[in-house]
Amino acid sequence: MQFGIFTVSDITTDPTTGRTPSEAERIQAVLTIAEKAEEVGLDVFALGEHHNPPFFSSSPTTTLAYVAARTSRLQLSTSTTLITTNDPVKIAEDYAMLQHLAGGRVDLMLGRGNTGPVYPWFGQDIRNGIPLAVENYALLRRLWDEEVVDWSGRYRTPLQGFTSTPRPLDGVAPFVWHGSIRSPQIAEQAAYYGDGFFSNHIFWPKEHTQRMVEFYRSRFEHHGHGSADQAIVGLGGQVFVRKNSQDAVEEFRPYFDEAPVYGHGPSLEDFSRETPLTVGSPQQVIERTLGFRDYVGDYQRQLFLVDHAGLPLKTVLEQLDVLGEEVVPVLRKEFAALKPAHVPDAPTHASRVAARRQSQAQHTPEEVSA
């Protein structure tokens, strides 16, 4: 099982000091956080995509390429690549290039985002969000899987004899997760292709996440990719941890109360009870996270949000130390002991290359050339 962190790249005022970091400071902080994630033994760093303030990450592949050069083991991903407003040709090119630069340590999470105005900024209509996601991804798959593509559709100019470059590393495209909070159509899309499904798992109660994941699993099996419990599932999560739970609650409360997304709404206690947010001791984080398996089954990737709402860099690095030293080692051991042998691990470039070679070896030369 993979454990990591994701960031949405928000630039938010620290409510305890009144200070707002500059874009330059926040960008450098996120680079430091990514390197720290590898240092403490986490597996994945994922970065979001936004094209409006108060966020900075308009070009995730640029940032991730820098992180790739500064790390050696960390899996690089996105916590949303906008499949609706990005040209699938550009996605195919950018992420194949990143895949080469990172030596295969790349996957991506496709999504529609949560900023309505982004659609007209890129010449699209938000009312076409789902059809755009479906059509654009169908083209993206072909661009990675086929050397030469002839294509026409509703939302971009046709392609004739087009080859996307560079080609995917070792002939294997980056693994794709489809991220969604509430859209069963996206879960269906993930299941249809045999891709991963990533549930945001932050703002909604567990019953909602359970329904979405169960639907994805059932459709994954329906489309013939394996049994329902072999579907590839990832979850988000949100934690703030200190040695003593009372200290964690006291320190995090002002950040929660003023957070751009959920501030000035439910109390910290109510939100923690109704959603997966966990503010407390390492043992409380461990127990709450292990409990996710009770309603989604065995899953492959757990990403935590730890750097939002104006939390200072020093605090975030301390959070990573605790995750790496006290929380994740226990979670690895416990989840591994519970996972049945037939449930797959999280896909990696190496495992996908090996599977491709095995599949090719099982065919005769005549079948391969046919």
Short mmCIF file of C-alpha atoms in Angstrom, two decimals:
data_model
loop_
_atom_site.label_atom_id
_atom_site.label_comp_id
_atom_site.label_asym_id
_atom_site.label_seq_id
_atom_site.Cartn_x
_atom_site.Cartn_y
_atom_site.Cartn_z
CA MET A 1 0.00 0.00 0.00
CA GLN A 2 1.22 3.48 -0.84
CA PHE A 3 1.13 6.36 1.61
CA GLY A 4 1.75 9.97 0.74
CA ILE A 5 0.58 13.54 0.80
CA PHE A 6 -1.24 15.83 -1.57
CA THR A 7 -1.42 19.58 -1.77
CA VAL A 8 -3.93 21.89 -3.43
CA SER A 9 -1.34 24.71 -3.54
CA ASP A 10 -3.44 27.27 -1.68
CA ILE A 11 -1.86 30.54 -0.55
CA THR A 12 -3.70 31.31 2.67
CA THR A 13 -3.18 33.78 5.49
CA ASP A 14 -1.97 32.25 8.74
CA PRO A 15 -4.84 33.18 11.11
CA THR A 16 -2.54 33.10 14.15
CA THR A 17 -0.12 35.73 12.77
CA GLY A 18 -2.08 37.53 10.06
CA ARG A 19 0.78 36.90 7.63
CA THR A 20 0.18 35.72 4.06
CA PRO A 21 3.11 34.04 2.29
CA SER A 22 4.08 35.31 -1.14
CA GLU A 23 3.70 33.09 -4.19
CA ALA A 24 7.47 32.63 -4.25
CA GLU A 25 7.52 31.57 -0.60
CA ARG A 26 4.66 29.14 -1.02
CA ILE A 27 6.17 27.56 -4.14
CA GLN A 28 9.49 27.04 -2.38
CA ALA A 29 7.67 25.66 0.68
CA VAL A 30 5.89 23.03 -1.41
CA LEU A 31 9.19 21.96 -2.96
CA THR A 32 10.63 21.57 0.53
CA ILE A 33 7.56 19.58 1.59
CA ALA A 34 7.93 17.21 -1.36
CA GLU A 35 11.58 16.51 -0.57
CA LYS A 36 10.70 16.04 3.09
CA ALA A 37 8.05 13.49 2.13
CA GLU A 38 10.71 11.28 0.58
CA GLU A 39 13.10 11.88 3.47
CA VAL A 40 10.61 10.57 6.04
CA GLY A 41 9.75 7.49 3.97
CA LEU A 42 6.48 8.40 2.31
CA ASP A 43 5.74 6.98 -1.13
CA VAL A 44 3.75 9.62 -3.02
CA PHE A 45 3.65 13.38 -3.52
CA ALA A 46 0.65 14.73 -5.45
CA LEU A 47 0.09 18.30 -6.62
CA GLY A 48 -3.15 19.93 -7.73
CA GLU A 49 -3.91 22.15 -10.71
CA HIS A 50 -5.58 25.55 -10.44
CA HIS A 51 -5.72 28.61 -12.67
CA ASN A 52 -6.96 31.19 -10.20
CA PRO A 53 -5.96 32.81 -6.92
CA PRO A 54 -5.43 31.91 -4.13
CA PHE A 55 -3.62 28.94 -5.70
CA PHE A 56 -0.26 28.83 -7.47
CA SER A 57 -0.12 25.46 -9.23
CA SER A 58 -1.10 26.28 -12.80
CA SER A 59 1.62 24.02 -14.26
CA PRO A 60 1.96 20.83 -12.19
CA THR A 61 4.33 19.10 -14.61
CA THR A 62 6.86 21.93 -14.27
CA THR A 63 6.88 21.62 -10.49
CA LEU A 64 6.89 17.82 -10.54
CA ALA A 65 9.82 17.75 -12.96
CA TYR A 66 11.83 19.80 -10.48
CA VAL A 67 10.81 17.45 -7.66
CA ALA A 68 11.81 14.48 -9.82
CA ALA A 69 15.30 15.91 -10.17
CA ARG A 70 15.57 16.37 -6.39
CA THR A 71 14.30 12.92 -5.37
CA SER A 72 15.09 9.32 -6.25
CA ARG A 73 12.24 7.18 -4.96
CA LEU A 74 9.15 9.37 -4.53
CA GLN A 75 6.19 8.61 -6.79
CA LEU A 76 4.98 11.84 -8.40
CA SER A 77 1.30 12.37 -9.06
CA THR A 78 -1.37 15.02 -9.36
CA SER A 79 -4.26 15.69 -7.06
CA THR A 80 -6.12 16.86 -10.12
CA THR A 81 -5.18 17.22 -13.75
CA LEU A 82 -8.05 19.00 -15.45
CA ILE A 83 -9.20 16.63 -18.18
CA THR A 84 -12.07 18.94 -19.10
CA THR A 85 -10.20 22.15 -19.93
CA ASN A 86 -6.74 20.89 -20.88
CA ASP A 87 -6.15 19.70 -24.41
CA PRO A 88 -5.66 15.92 -24.24
CA VAL A 89 -2.84 16.25 -26.78
CA LYS A 90 -0.96 18.50 -24.35
CA ILE A 91 -1.66 16.14 -21.42
CA ALA A 92 -0.32 13.22 -23.45
CA GLU A 93 2.86 15.11 -24.33
CA ASP A 94 3.50 16.73 -20.95
CA TYR A 95 3.03 13.63 -18.82
CA ALA A 96 4.98 11.37 -21.16
CA MET A 97 7.84 13.85 -20.98
CA LEU A 98 7.58 13.97 -17.19
CA GLN A 99 7.53 10.17 -17.15
CA HIS A 100 10.87 10.10 -18.99
CA LEU A 101 12.42 12.76 -16.77
CA ALA A 102 11.32 10.95 -13.60
CA GLY A 103 12.35 7.48 -14.74
CA GLY A 104 8.78 6.24 -14.66
CA ARG A 105 7.92 7.60 -11.20
CA VAL A 106 4.76 9.27 -12.50
CA ASP A 107 1.03 8.73 -12.48
CA LEU A 108 -1.79 11.25 -12.60
CA MET A 109 -5.27 11.83 -11.27
CA LEU A 110 -7.76 13.20 -13.74
CA GLY A 111 -10.68 15.33 -12.61
CA ARG A 112 -13.00 18.17 -13.50
CA GLY A 113 -11.90 20.53 -10.74
CA ASN A 114 -14.16 22.66 -8.57
CA THR A 115 -13.76 26.11 -10.15
CA GLY A 116 -16.61 26.87 -12.53
CA PRO A 117 -15.07 29.94 -14.24
CA VAL A 118 -12.10 27.88 -15.49
CA TYR A 119 -14.27 26.47 -18.29
CA PRO A 120 -14.81 29.71 -20.27
CA TRP A 121 -11.20 30.74 -19.57
CA PHE A 122 -10.20 27.77 -21.70
CA GLY A 123 -12.98 28.04 -24.24
CA GLN A 124 -15.32 25.43 -22.76
CA ASP A 125 -18.79 25.29 -21.20
CA ILE A 126 -19.21 23.89 -17.70
CA ARG A 127 -22.48 22.28 -18.78
CA ASN A 128 -20.37 19.95 -20.93
CA GLY A 129 -18.19 18.88 -18.01
CA ILE A 130 -19.00 15.17 -18.05
CA PRO A 131 -19.03 14.77 -21.86
CA LEU A 132 -15.71 16.64 -22.03
CA ALA A 133 -14.18 14.32 -19.44
CA VAL A 134 -15.37 11.25 -21.36
CA GLU A 135 -14.32 12.39 -24.83
CA ASN A 136 -11.01 13.92 -23.82
CA TYR A 137 -9.94 10.85 -21.92
CA ALA A 138 -10.87 8.55 -24.80
CA LEU A 139 -8.55 10.60 -26.99
CA LEU A 140 -5.79 10.69 -24.36
CA ARG A 141 -5.82 6.89 -24.15
CA ARG A 142 -5.47 6.57 -27.90
CA LEU A 143 -2.65 9.10 -28.03
CA TRP A 144 -0.67 7.01 -25.53
CA ASP A 145 -1.66 3.57 -26.85
CA GLU A 146 -1.42 4.15 -30.61
CA GLU A 147 1.55 5.38 -32.62
CA VAL A 148 -0.56 7.16 -35.23
CA VAL A 149 -3.99 8.57 -34.43
CA ASP A 150 -6.83 9.66 -36.69
CA TRP A 151 -9.57 11.19 -34.58
CA SER A 152 -12.56 13.52 -34.65
CA GLY A 153 -14.93 14.56 -31.89
CA ARG A 154 -17.12 17.36 -30.58
CA TYR A 155 -14.73 19.45 -28.53
CA ARG A 156 -11.48 19.92 -30.46
CA THR A 157 -10.23 20.00 -34.03
CA PRO A 158 -9.73 16.62 -35.72
CA LEU A 159 -6.39 14.85 -35.85
CA GLN A 160 -5.06 13.14 -38.94
CA GLY A 161 -1.98 10.94 -38.81
CA PHE A 162 -0.93 12.47 -35.50
CA THR A 163 1.81 10.98 -33.29
CA SER A 164 2.17 12.28 -29.74
CA THR A 165 5.78 12.73 -28.66
CA PRO A 166 7.61 11.62 -26.69
CA ARG A 167 6.11 8.16 -26.64
CA PRO A 168 5.40 6.70 -23.18
CA LEU A 169 8.47 5.32 -21.42
CA ASP A 170 9.02 1.61 -22.17
CA GLY A 171 5.79 1.65 -24.16
CA VAL A 172 3.74 1.91 -20.97
CA ALA A 173 1.65 5.03 -20.32
CA PRO A 174 1.43 6.59 -16.86
CA PHE A 175 -1.17 4.94 -14.66
CA VAL A 176 -4.35 6.99 -14.41
CA TRP A 177 -6.55 7.59 -11.39
CA HIS A 178 -9.96 9.20 -11.93
CA GLY A 179 -10.76 11.49 -9.03
CA SER A 180 -14.26 12.46 -8.00
CA ILE A 181 -16.20 13.65 -5.02
CA ARG A 182 -19.73 12.99 -6.17
CA SER A 183 -19.98 11.95 -9.87
CA PRO A 184 -20.83 8.28 -10.53
CA GLN A 185 -20.13 8.90 -14.24
CA ILE A 186 -16.45 9.35 -13.37
CA ALA A 187 -16.43 6.18 -11.29
CA GLU A 188 -17.96 4.40 -14.28
CA GLN A 189 -15.27 5.81 -16.55
CA ALA A 190 -12.53 4.53 -14.24
CA ALA A 191 -14.16 1.11 -14.09
CA TYR A 192 -14.67 0.89 -17.86
CA TYR A 193 -10.98 1.35 -18.57
CA GLY A 194 -9.75 -0.64 -15.59
CA ASP A 195 -8.12 2.47 -14.16
CA GLY A 196 -7.90 3.56 -10.54
CA PHE A 197 -10.63 5.47 -8.72
CA PHE A 198 -9.63 8.08 -6.15
CA SER A 199 -12.21 9.36 -3.70
CA ASN A 200 -11.56 12.85 -2.36
CA HIS A 201 -12.74 11.63 1.06
CA ILE A 202 -12.50 14.98 2.82
CA PHE A 203 -15.78 16.85 2.73
CA TRP A 204 -18.36 14.05 2.83
CA PRO A 205 -19.41 11.46 5.42
CA LYS A 206 -18.14 7.92 5.10
CA GLU A 207 -21.48 6.62 3.79
CA HIS A 208 -21.08 8.73 0.66
CA THR A 209 -17.55 7.49 0.03
CA GLN A 210 -18.68 3.93 0.62
CA ARG A 211 -21.43 4.23 -2.02
CA MET A 212 -19.08 5.69 -4.61
CA VAL A 213 -16.37 3.08 -4.06
CA GLU A 214 -18.87 0.21 -4.04
CA PHE A 215 -20.31 1.43 -7.34
CA TYR A 216 -16.84 1.66 -8.89
CA ARG A 217 -15.91 -1.80 -7.66
CA SER A 218 -19.07 -3.39 -9.03
CA ARG A 219 -18.58 -1.76 -12.44
CA PHE A 220 -14.87 -2.72 -12.49
CA GLU A 221 -15.95 -6.36 -12.13
CA HIS A 222 -18.76 -5.91 -14.67
CA HIS A 223 -16.28 -4.72 -17.28
CA GLY A 224 -14.13 -7.80 -16.80
CA HIS A 225 -11.03 -6.37 -15.15
CA GLY A 226 -11.13 -8.68 -12.13
CA SER A 227 -13.20 -9.19 -9.03
CA ALA A 228 -14.66 -6.18 -7.25
CA ASP A 229 -12.14 -6.42 -4.44
CA GLN A 230 -9.28 -6.24 -6.97
CA ALA A 231 -10.30 -2.77 -8.19
CA ILE A 232 -7.69 -0.05 -7.61
CA VAL A 233 -8.90 2.43 -4.99
CA GLY A 234 -7.27 5.50 -3.48
CA LEU A 235 -8.49 7.73 -0.67
CA GLY A 236 -7.77 11.25 0.44
CA GLY A 237 -7.69 12.20 4.06
CA GLN A 238 -6.93 15.13 6.29
CA VAL A 239 -4.94 14.99 9.52
CA PHE A 240 -3.33 17.20 12.10
CA VAL A 241 -1.33 15.33 14.71
CA ARG A 242 0.49 16.13 17.93
CA LYS A 243 1.71 13.91 20.74
CA ASN A 244 -1.34 14.82 22.81
CA SER A 245 -4.77 15.09 21.21
CA GLN A 246 -5.66 18.16 23.29
CA ASP A 247 -2.61 20.00 21.93
CA ALA A 248 -3.53 19.02 18.37
CA VAL A 249 -7.07 20.35 18.72
CA GLU A 250 -5.98 23.59 20.38
CA GLU A 251 -3.31 24.30 17.76
CA PHE A 252 -5.37 23.38 14.70
CA ARG A 253 -8.64 25.05 15.70
CA PRO A 254 -7.84 28.59 14.44
CA TYR A 255 -6.72 27.16 11.09
CA PHE A 256 -9.89 25.14 10.79
CA ASP A 257 -12.13 28.03 11.82
CA GLU A 258 -10.66 30.37 9.18
CA ALA A 259 -10.03 27.83 6.39
CA PRO A 260 -11.28 29.08 3.00
CA VAL A 261 -13.21 25.90 2.23
CA TYR A 262 -14.93 24.89 5.46
CA GLY A 263 -14.24 27.77 7.84
CA HIS A 264 -17.11 29.62 9.49
CA GLY A 265 -19.26 26.51 9.13
CA PRO A 266 -19.51 23.41 11.33
CA SER A 267 -17.41 23.25 14.45
CA LEU A 268 -14.13 21.33 14.39
CA GLU A 269 -15.71 18.67 16.57
CA ASP A 270 -18.77 18.28 14.32
CA PHE A 271 -16.71 18.21 11.14
CA SER A 272 -14.32 15.63 12.61
CA ARG A 273 -17.25 13.44 13.61
CA GLU A 274 -19.05 13.65 10.26
CA THR A 275 -16.04 13.46 7.90
CA PRO A 276 -12.65 11.67 7.87
CA LEU A 277 -10.82 14.73 9.28
CA THR A 278 -8.68 13.50 12.18
CA VAL A 279 -7.13 15.93 14.64
CA GLY A 280 -5.42 14.17 17.51
CA SER A 281 -2.61 11.90 18.63
CA PRO A 282 -0.66 9.49 16.40
CA GLN A 283 -2.67 6.58 17.78
CA GLN A 284 -5.94 8.33 16.96
CA VAL A 285 -4.79 8.95 13.39
CA ILE A 286 -3.74 5.31 13.07
CA GLU A 287 -7.04 3.96 14.38
CA ARG A 288 -9.16 6.31 12.27
CA THR A 289 -7.21 5.51 9.10
CA LEU A 290 -7.36 1.76 9.67
CA GLY A 291 -11.10 2.19 10.00
CA PHE A 292 -11.37 3.39 6.39
CA ARG A 293 -10.94 -0.23 5.31
CA ASP A 294 -14.18 -1.13 7.09
CA TYR A 295 -16.24 0.79 4.54
CA VAL A 296 -14.14 0.81 1.34
CA GLY A 297 -12.41 -2.56 1.59
CA ASP A 298 -8.74 -3.16 0.86
CA TYR A 299 -7.31 -0.22 -1.04
CA GLN A 300 -4.03 0.77 -2.61
CA ARG A 301 -3.25 4.42 -1.90
CA GLN A 302 -3.77 6.75 1.05
CA LEU A 303 -2.91 10.43 0.63
CA PHE A 304 -3.09 12.96 3.45
CA LEU A 305 -3.64 16.71 3.16
CA VAL A 306 -1.32 18.43 5.65
CA ASP A 307 -0.29 21.83 4.28
CA HIS A 308 -3.50 23.79 3.76
CA ALA A 309 -5.33 26.64 5.51
CA GLY A 310 -2.27 28.78 6.20
CA LEU A 311 -0.31 26.25 8.26
CA PRO A 312 3.33 27.45 8.43
CA LEU A 313 6.06 25.41 6.79
CA LYS A 314 7.68 24.54 10.12
CA THR A 315 4.45 22.99 11.35
CA VAL A 316 3.92 21.04 8.13
CA LEU A 317 7.44 19.58 8.33
CA GLU A 318 6.75 18.55 11.91
CA GLN A 319 3.57 16.83 10.75
CA LEU A 320 5.57 14.90 8.16
CA ASP A 321 8.07 13.79 10.79
CA VAL A 322 5.28 12.33 12.90
CA LEU A 323 3.63 10.66 9.91
CA GLY A 324 6.91 9.14 8.79
CA GLU A 325 8.15 8.05 12.19
CA GLU A 326 5.04 7.10 14.16
CA VAL A 327 1.99 6.76 11.93
CA VAL A 328 2.80 5.32 8.51
CA PRO A 329 5.07 2.46 9.69
CA VAL A 330 2.20 1.14 11.82
CA LEU A 331 -0.33 1.60 9.03
CA ARG A 332 1.92 -0.26 6.57
CA LYS A 333 2.23 -3.22 8.90
CA GLU A 334 -1.45 -3.36 9.83
CA PHE A 335 -2.84 -2.92 6.31
CA ALA A 336 -0.39 -5.49 4.91
CA ALA A 337 -1.44 -8.04 7.50
CA LEU A 338 -5.10 -7.57 6.56
CA LYS A 339 -4.76 -7.60 2.75
CA PRO A 340 -5.63 -10.89 0.99
CA ALA A 341 -3.04 -12.24 -1.44
CA HIS A 342 -5.28 -11.80 -4.50
CA VAL A 343 -5.72 -8.05 -3.92
CA PRO A 344 -3.16 -6.20 -6.06
CA ASP A 345 -0.66 -3.65 -4.82
CA ALA A 346 -0.73 -0.09 -6.12
CA PRO A 347 0.39 -0.01 -9.76
CA THR A 348 3.90 1.29 -10.49
CA HIS A 349 5.77 1.75 -13.72
CA ALA A 350 7.92 -1.28 -12.96
CA SER A 351 4.93 -3.52 -12.24
CA ARG A 352 3.12 -2.35 -15.37
CA VAL A 353 6.17 -2.91 -17.57
CA ALA A 354 6.56 -6.41 -16.12
CA ALA A 355 2.88 -7.16 -16.75
CA ARG A 356 3.18 -5.96 -20.35
CA ARG A 357 6.20 -8.14 -21.00
CA GLN A 358 4.49 -11.14 -19.45
CA SER A 359 1.44 -10.58 -21.63
CA GLN A 360 3.60 -10.34 -24.74
CA ALA A 361 5.47 -13.52 -23.80
CA GLN A 362 2.21 -15.43 -23.55
CA HIS A 363 1.45 -14.81 -27.23
CA THR A 364 3.10 -16.57 -30.11
CA PRO A 365 5.12 -14.50 -32.61
CA GLU A 366 2.30 -14.96 -35.11
CA GLU A 367 -0.23 -13.54 -32.64
CA VAL A 368 1.99 -10.59 -31.76
CA SER A 369 2.50 -9.67 -35.43
CA ALA A 370 -1.14 -10.18 -36.38
#
